[in-house]
PDB file of C-alpha atoms in Angstrom:
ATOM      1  CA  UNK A   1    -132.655-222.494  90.588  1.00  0.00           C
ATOM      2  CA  UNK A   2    -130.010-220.663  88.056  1.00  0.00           C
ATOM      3  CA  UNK A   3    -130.862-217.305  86.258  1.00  0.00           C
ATOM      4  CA  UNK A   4    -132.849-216.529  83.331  1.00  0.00           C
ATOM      5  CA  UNK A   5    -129.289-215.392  82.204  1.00  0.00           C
ATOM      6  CA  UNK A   6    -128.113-218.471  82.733  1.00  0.00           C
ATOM      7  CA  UNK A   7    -131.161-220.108  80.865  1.00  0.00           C
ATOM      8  CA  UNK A   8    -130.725-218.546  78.259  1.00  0.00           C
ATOM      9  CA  UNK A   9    -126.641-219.244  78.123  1.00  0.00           C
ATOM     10  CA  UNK A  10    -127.664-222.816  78.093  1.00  0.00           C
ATOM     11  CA  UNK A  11    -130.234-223.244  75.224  1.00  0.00           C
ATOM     12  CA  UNK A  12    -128.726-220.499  72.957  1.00  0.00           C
ATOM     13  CA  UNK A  13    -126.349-222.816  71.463  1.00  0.00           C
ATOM     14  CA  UNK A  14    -127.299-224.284  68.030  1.00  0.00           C
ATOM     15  CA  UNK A  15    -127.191-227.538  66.501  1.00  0.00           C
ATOM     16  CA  UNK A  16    -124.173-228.177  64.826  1.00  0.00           C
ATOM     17  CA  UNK A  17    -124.968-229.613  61.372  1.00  0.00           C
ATOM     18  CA  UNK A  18    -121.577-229.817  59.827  1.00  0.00           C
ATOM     19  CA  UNK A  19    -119.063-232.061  61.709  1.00  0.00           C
ATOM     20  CA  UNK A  20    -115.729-229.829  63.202  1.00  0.00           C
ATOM     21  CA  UNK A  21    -112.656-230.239  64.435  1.00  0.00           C
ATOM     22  CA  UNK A  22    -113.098-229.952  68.546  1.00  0.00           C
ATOM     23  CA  UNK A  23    -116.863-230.659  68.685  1.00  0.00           C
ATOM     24  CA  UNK A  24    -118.540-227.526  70.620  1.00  0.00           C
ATOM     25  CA  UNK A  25    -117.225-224.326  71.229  1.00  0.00           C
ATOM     26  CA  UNK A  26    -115.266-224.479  74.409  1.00  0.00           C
ATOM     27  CA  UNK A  27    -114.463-220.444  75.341  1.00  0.00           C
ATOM     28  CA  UNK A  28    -116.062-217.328  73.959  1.00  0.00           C
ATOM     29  CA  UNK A  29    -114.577-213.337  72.898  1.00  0.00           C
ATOM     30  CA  UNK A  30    -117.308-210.831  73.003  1.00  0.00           C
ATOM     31  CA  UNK A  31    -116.062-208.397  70.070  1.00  0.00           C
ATOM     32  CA  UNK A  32    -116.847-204.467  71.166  1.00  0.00           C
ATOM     33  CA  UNK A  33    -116.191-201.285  70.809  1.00  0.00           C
ATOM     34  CA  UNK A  34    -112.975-201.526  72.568  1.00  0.00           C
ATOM     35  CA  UNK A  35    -111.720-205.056  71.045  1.00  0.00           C
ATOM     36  CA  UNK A  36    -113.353-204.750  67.810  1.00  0.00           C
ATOM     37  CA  UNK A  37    -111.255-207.351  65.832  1.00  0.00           C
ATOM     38  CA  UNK A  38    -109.798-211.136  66.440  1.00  0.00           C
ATOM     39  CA  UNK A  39    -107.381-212.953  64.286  1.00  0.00           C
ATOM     40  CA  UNK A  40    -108.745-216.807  63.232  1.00  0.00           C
ATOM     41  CA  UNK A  41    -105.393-217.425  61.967  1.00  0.00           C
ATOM     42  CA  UNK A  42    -103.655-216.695  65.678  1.00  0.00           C
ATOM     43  CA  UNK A  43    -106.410-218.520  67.151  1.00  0.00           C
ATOM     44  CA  UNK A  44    -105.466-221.514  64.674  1.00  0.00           C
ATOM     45  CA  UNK A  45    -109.145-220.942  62.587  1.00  0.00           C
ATOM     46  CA  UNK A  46    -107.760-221.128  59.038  1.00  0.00           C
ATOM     47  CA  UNK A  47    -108.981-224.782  57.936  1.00  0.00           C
ATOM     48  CA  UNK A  48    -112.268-226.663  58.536  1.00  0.00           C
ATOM     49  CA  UNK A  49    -115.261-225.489  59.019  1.00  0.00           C
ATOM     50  CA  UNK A  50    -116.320-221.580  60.347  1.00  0.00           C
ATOM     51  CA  UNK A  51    -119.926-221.782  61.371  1.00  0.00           C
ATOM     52  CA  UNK A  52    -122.010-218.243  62.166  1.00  0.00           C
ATOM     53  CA  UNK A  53    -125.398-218.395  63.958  1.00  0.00           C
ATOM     54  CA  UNK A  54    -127.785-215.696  64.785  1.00  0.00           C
ATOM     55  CA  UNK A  55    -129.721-216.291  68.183  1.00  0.00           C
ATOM     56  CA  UNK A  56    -132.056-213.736  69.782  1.00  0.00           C
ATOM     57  CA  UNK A  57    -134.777-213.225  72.269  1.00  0.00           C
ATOM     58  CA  UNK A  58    -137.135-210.569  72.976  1.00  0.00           C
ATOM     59  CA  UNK A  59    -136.642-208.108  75.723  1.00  0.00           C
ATOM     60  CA  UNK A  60    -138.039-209.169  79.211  1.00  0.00           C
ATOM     61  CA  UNK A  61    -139.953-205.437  79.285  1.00  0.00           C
ATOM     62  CA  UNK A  62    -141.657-206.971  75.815  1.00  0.00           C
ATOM     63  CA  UNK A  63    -142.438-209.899  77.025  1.00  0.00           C
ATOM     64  CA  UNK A  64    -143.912-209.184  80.317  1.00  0.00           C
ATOM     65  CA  UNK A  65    -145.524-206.236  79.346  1.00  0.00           C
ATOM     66  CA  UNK A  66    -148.894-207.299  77.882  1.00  0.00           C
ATOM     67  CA  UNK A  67    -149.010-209.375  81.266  1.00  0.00           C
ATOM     68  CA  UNK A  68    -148.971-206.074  83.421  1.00  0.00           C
ATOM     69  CA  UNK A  69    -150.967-203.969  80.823  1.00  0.00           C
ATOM     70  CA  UNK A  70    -153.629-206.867  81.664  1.00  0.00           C
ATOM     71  CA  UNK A  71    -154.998-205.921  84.776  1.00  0.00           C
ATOM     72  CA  UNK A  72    -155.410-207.903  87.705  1.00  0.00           C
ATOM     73  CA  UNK A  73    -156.990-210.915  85.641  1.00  0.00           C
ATOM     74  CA  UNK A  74    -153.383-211.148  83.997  1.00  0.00           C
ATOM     75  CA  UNK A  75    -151.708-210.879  86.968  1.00  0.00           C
ATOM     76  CA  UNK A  76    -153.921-213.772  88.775  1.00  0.00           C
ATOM     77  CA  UNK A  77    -153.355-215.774  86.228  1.00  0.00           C
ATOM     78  CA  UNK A  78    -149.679-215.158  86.312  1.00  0.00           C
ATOM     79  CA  UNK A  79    -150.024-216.458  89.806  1.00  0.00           C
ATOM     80  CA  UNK A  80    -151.729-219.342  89.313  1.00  0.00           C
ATOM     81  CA  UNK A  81    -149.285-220.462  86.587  1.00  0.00           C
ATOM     82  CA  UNK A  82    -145.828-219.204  87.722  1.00  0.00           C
ATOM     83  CA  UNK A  83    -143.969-221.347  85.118  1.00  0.00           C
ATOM     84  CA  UNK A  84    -145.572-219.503  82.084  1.00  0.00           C
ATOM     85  CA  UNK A  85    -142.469-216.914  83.059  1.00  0.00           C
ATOM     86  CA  UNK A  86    -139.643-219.098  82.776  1.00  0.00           C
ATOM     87  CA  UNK A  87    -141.233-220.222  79.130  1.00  0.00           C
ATOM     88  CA  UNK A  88    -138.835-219.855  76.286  1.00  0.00           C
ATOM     89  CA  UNK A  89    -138.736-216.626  74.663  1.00  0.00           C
ATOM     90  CA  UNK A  90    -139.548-218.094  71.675  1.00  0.00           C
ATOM     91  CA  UNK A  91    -142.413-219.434  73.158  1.00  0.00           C
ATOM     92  CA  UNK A  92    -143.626-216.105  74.920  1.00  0.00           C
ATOM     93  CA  UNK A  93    -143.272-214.299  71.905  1.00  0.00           C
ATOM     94  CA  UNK A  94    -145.437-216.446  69.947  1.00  0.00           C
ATOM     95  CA  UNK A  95    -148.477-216.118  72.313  1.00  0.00           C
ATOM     96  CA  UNK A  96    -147.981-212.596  72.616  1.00  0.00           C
ATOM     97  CA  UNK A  97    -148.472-211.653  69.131  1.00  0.00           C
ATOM     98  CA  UNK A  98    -144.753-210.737  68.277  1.00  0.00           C
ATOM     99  CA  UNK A  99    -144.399-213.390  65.570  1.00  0.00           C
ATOM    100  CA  UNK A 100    -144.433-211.223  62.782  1.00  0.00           C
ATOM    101  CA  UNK A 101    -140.858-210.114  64.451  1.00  0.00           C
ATOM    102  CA  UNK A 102    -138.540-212.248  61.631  1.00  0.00           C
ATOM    103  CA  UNK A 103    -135.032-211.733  61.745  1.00  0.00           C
ATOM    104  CA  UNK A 104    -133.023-213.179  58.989  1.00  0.00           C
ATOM    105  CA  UNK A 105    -129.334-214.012  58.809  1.00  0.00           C
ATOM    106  CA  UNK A 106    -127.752-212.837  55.854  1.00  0.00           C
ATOM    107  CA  UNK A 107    -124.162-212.573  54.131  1.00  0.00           C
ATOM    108  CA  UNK A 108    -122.521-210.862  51.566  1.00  0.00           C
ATOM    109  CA  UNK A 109    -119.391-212.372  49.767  1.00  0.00           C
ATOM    110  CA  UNK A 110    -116.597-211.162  47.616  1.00  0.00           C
ATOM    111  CA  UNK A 111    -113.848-213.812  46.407  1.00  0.00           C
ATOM    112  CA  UNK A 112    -110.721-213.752  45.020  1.00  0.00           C
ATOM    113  CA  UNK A 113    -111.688-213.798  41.347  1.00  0.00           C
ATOM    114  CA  UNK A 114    -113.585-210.751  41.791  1.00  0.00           C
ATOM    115  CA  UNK A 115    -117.117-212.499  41.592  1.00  0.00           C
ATOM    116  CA  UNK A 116    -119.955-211.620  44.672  1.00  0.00           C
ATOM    117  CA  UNK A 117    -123.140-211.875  45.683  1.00  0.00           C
ATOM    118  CA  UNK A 118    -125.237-212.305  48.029  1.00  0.00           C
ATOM    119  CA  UNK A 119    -126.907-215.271  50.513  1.00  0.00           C
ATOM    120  CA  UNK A 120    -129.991-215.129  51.936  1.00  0.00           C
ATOM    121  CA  UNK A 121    -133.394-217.111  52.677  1.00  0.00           C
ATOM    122  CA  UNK A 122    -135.356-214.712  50.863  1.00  0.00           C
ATOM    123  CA  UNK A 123    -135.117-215.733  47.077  1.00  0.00           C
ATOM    124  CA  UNK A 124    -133.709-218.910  48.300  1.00  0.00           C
ATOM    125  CA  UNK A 125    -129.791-218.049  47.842  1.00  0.00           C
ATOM    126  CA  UNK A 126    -128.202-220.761  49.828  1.00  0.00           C
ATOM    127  CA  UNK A 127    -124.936-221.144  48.346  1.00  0.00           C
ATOM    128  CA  UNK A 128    -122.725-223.959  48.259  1.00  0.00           C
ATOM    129  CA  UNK A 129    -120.128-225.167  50.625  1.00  0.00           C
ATOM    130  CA  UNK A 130    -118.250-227.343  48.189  1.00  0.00           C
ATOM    131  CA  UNK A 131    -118.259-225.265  45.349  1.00  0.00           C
ATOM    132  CA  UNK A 132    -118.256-221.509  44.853  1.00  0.00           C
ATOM    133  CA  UNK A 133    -118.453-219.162  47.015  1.00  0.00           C
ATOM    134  CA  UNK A 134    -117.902-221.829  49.760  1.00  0.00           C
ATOM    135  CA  UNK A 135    -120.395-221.092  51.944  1.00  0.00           C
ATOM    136  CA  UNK A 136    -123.724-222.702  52.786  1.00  0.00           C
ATOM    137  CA  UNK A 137    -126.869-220.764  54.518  1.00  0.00           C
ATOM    138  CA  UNK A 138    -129.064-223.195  55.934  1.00  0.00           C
ATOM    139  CA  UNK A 139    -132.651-222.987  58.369  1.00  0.00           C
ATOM    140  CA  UNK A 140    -135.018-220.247  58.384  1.00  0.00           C
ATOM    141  CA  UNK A 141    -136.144-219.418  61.991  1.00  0.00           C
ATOM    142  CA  UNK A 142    -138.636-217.279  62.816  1.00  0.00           C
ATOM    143  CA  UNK A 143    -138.916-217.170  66.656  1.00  0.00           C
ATOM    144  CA  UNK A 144    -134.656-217.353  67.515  1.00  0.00           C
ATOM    145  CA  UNK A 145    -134.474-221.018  68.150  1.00  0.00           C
ATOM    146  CA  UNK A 146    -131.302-223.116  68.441  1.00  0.00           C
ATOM    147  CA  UNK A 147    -132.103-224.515  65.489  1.00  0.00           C
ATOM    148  CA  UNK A 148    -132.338-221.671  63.297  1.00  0.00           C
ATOM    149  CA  UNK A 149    -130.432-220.392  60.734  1.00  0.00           C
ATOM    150  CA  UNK A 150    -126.601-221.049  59.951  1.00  0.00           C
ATOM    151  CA  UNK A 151    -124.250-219.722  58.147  1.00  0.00           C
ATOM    152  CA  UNK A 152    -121.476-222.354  57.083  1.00  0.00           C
ATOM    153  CA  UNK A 153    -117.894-221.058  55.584  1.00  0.00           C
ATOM    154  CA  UNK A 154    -115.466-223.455  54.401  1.00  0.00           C
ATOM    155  CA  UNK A 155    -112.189-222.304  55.312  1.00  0.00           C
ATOM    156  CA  UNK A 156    -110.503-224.920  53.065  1.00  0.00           C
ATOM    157  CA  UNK A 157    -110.975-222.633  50.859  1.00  0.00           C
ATOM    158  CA  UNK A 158    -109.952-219.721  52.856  1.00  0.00           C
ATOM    159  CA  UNK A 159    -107.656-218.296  50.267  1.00  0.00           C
ATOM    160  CA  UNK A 160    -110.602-218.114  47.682  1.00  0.00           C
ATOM    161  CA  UNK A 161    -112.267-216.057  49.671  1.00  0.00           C
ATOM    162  CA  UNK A 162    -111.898-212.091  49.811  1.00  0.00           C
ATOM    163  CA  UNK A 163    -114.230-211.007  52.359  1.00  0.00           C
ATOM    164  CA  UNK A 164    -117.683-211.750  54.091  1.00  0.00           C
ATOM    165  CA  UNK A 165    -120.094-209.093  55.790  1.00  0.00           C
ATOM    166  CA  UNK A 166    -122.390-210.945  57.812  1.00  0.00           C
ATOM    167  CA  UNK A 167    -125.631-209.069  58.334  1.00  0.00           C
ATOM    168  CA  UNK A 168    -129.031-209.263  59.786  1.00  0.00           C
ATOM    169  CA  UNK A 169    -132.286-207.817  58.741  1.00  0.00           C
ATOM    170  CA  UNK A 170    -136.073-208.055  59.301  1.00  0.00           C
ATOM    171  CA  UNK A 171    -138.164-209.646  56.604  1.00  0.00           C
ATOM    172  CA  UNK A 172    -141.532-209.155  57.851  1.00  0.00           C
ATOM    173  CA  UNK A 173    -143.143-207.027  60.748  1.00  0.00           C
ATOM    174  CA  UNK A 174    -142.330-203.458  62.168  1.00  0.00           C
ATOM    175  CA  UNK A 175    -138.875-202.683  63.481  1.00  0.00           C
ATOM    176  CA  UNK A 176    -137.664-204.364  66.348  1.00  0.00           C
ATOM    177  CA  UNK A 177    -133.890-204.576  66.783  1.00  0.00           C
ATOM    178  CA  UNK A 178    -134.445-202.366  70.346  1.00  0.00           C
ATOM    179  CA  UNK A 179    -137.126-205.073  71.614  1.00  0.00           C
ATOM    180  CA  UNK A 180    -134.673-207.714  71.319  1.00  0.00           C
ATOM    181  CA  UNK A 181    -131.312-209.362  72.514  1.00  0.00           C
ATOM    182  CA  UNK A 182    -129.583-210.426  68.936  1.00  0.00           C
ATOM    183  CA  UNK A 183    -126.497-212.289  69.248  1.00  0.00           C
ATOM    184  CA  UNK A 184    -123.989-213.537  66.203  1.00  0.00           C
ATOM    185  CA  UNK A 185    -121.564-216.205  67.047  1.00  0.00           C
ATOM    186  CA  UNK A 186    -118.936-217.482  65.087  1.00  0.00           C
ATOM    187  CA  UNK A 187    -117.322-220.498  65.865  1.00  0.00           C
ATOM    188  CA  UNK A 188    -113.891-221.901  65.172  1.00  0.00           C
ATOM    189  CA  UNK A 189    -113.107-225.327  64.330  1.00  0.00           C
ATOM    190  CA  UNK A 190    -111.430-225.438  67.108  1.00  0.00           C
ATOM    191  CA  UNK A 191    -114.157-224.353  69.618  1.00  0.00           C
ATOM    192  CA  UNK A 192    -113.535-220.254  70.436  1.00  0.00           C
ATOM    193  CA  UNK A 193    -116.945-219.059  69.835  1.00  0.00           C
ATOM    194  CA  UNK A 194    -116.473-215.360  69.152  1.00  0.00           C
ATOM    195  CA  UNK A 195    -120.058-213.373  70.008  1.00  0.00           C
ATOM    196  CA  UNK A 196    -120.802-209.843  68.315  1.00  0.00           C
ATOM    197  CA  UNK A 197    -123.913-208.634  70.236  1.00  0.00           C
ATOM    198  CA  UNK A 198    -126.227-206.350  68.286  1.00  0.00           C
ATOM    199  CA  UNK A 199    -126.225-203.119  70.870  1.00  0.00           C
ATOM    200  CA  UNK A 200    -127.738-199.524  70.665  1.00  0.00           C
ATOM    201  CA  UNK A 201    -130.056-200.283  67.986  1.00  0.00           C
ATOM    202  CA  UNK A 202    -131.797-197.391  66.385  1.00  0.00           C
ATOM    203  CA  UNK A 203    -135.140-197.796  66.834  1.00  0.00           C
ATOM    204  CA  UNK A 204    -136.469-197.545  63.022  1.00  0.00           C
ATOM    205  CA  UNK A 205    -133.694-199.682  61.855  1.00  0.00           C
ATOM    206  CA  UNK A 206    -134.415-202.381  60.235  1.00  0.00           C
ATOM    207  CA  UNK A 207    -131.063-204.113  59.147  1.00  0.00           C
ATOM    208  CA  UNK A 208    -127.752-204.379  60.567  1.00  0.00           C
ATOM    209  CA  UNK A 209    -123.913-205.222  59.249  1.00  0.00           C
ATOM    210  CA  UNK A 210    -122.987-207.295  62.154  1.00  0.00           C
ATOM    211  CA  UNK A 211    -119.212-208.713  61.390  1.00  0.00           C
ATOM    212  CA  UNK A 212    -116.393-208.908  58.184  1.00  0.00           C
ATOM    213  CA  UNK A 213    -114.487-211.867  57.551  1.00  0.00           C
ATOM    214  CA  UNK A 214    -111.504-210.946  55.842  1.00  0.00           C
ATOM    215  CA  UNK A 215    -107.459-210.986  55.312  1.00  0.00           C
ATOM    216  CA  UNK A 216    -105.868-208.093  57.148  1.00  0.00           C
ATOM    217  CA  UNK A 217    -102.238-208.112  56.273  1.00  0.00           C
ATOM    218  CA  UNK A 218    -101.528-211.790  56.116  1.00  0.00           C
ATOM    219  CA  UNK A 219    -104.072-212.923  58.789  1.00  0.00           C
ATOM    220  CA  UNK A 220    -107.864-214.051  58.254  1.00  0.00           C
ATOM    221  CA  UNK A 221    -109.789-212.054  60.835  1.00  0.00           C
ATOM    222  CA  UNK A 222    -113.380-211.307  62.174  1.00  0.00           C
ATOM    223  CA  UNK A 223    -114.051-207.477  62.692  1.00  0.00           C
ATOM    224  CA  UNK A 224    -116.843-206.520  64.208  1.00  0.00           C
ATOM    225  CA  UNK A 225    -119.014-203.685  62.689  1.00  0.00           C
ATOM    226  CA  UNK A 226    -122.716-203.828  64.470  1.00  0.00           C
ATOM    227  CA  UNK A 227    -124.165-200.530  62.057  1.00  0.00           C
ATOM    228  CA  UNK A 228    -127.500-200.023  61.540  1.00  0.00           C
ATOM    229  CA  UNK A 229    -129.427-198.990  58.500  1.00  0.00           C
ATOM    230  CA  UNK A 230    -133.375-197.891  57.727  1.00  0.00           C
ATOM    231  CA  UNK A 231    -133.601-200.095  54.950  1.00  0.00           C
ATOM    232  CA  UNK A 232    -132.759-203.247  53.951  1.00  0.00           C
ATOM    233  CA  UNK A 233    -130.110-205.272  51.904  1.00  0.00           C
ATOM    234  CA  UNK A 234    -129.435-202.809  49.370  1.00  0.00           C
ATOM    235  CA  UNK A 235    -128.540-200.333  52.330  1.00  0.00           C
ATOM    236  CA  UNK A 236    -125.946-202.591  53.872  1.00  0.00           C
ATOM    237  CA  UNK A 237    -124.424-203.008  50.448  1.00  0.00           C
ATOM    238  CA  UNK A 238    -124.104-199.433  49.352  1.00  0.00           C
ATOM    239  CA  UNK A 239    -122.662-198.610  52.829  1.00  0.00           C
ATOM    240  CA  UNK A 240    -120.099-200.766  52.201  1.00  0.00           C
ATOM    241  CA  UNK A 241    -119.927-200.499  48.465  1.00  0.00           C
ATOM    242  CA  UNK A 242    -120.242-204.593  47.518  1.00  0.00           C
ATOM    243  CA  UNK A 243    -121.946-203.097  44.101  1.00  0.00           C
ATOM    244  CA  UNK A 244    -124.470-205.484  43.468  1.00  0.00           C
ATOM    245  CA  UNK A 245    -128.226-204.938  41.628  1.00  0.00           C
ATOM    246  CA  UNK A 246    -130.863-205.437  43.402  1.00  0.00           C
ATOM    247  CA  UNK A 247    -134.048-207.057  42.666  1.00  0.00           C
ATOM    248  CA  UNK A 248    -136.960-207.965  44.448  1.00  0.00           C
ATOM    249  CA  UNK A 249    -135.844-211.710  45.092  1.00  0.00           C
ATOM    250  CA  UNK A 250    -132.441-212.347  43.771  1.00  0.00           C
ATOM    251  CA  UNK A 251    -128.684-209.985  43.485  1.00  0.00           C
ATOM    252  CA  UNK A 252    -126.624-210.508  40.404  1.00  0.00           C
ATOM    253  CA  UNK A 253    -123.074-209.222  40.763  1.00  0.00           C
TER     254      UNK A 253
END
């Protein structure tokens, strides 16, 4: 029997709802402190379709805890049903009351023309692939599926666009970047699946700037960024200085 590590490695992929050259991703580049940045146009990224997902599961400590906070009932039933520990973390979470935990997958755009703004499920700003900006948000997962949400960027139109932060915040519930694993992939259309792990969260954070898209001197690259603010949206964007108003459900730029 494999891992939970390896589990996980297996079902964390999501479904791919936009057809790209190369099919899956077939190698990943973990983005850190020490290799913070990757060039899509040396890695022949520049056309097609860049897709960004946001997977995460709760910490094992979270998941297991209420089990061993229990008592000895817990733990007998534990024994009787060994399986209920290899469930899905999804799954675990849901009957242990950490549902209210949402993460959301957000972006925040800037073309060529000057224009921005902002997508995100809240409000319902989903974009458009085809048609300015050039990028589509689709899903709204609450429990870190592979089906969740998906961030699509048409690199067609690559030279339209100035720059994308891709961030992540929590909608609903208390803070909880430390009680989970949060992962952000970005994949090529040519299958290199670049991950930007969401590490040393602050424990009363409750967003995160996870990655920029942008030209750097000629090249389109992905730059990883992973920093954490107490608030939400309109945090990310004055710590970056996008300039957009803020309402309650929608961003004008």
């Amino acid at each position: 029997m494999g891992s939970l590590l390896d589990y996980w490695r297996r079902t964390r992929t999501p479904v791919q709802k936009f057809d790209t050259v190369g099919g899956a991703s077939s190698y990943a580049m973990e983005l850190t402190r020490r290799t913070p940045q990757v060039s899509l146009t040396r890695h022949g990224g520049t056309s097609g379709t860049l897709r960004v997902t946001l997977t995460w599961r709760m910490r094992t400590s979270d998941m297991m805890g209420p089990q061993v906070k229990g008592g000895s009932r817990s733990l007998r039933q534990a024994l009787r049903n060994p399986l209920e520990l290899f469930k899905p973390a999804e799954v675990v979470g849901h009957t242990q009351g950490v549902s209210s935990v949402d993460f959301d997958l957000a972006c925040l755009y800037e073309l060529k023309d000057g224009s921005r703004g902002a997508l995100q499920p809240l409000g319902g700003l989903h974009g458009d692939f085809n048609e300015p900006p050039y990028i589509k948000l689709t899903g709204d997962d609450r429990f870190g599926t592979a089906s969740g949400e998906t961030v699509y960027i048409n690199l067609d139109h690559a030279d339209d666009i100035a720059r994308v932060l891709i961030y992540v915040y929590i909608k609903d519930g208390s803070p909880a970047f430390a009680r989970a694993d949060a992962i952000i992939s970005v994949v090529t259309p040519n299958g290199l699946n670049i991950e930007v792990g969401l590490t040393d969260p602050n424990p009363q954070a409750r967003a995160c700037s996870v990655a920029m898209i942008e030209h750097d001197r000629g090249e389109l690259v992905v730059r990883r960024e992973v920093r954490y603010v107490y608030g939400f949206q309109s945090e990310i964007d004055r710590l970056f200085g996008w300039g957009l108003s803020w309402g309650r459900t929608r961003t004008t730029g």
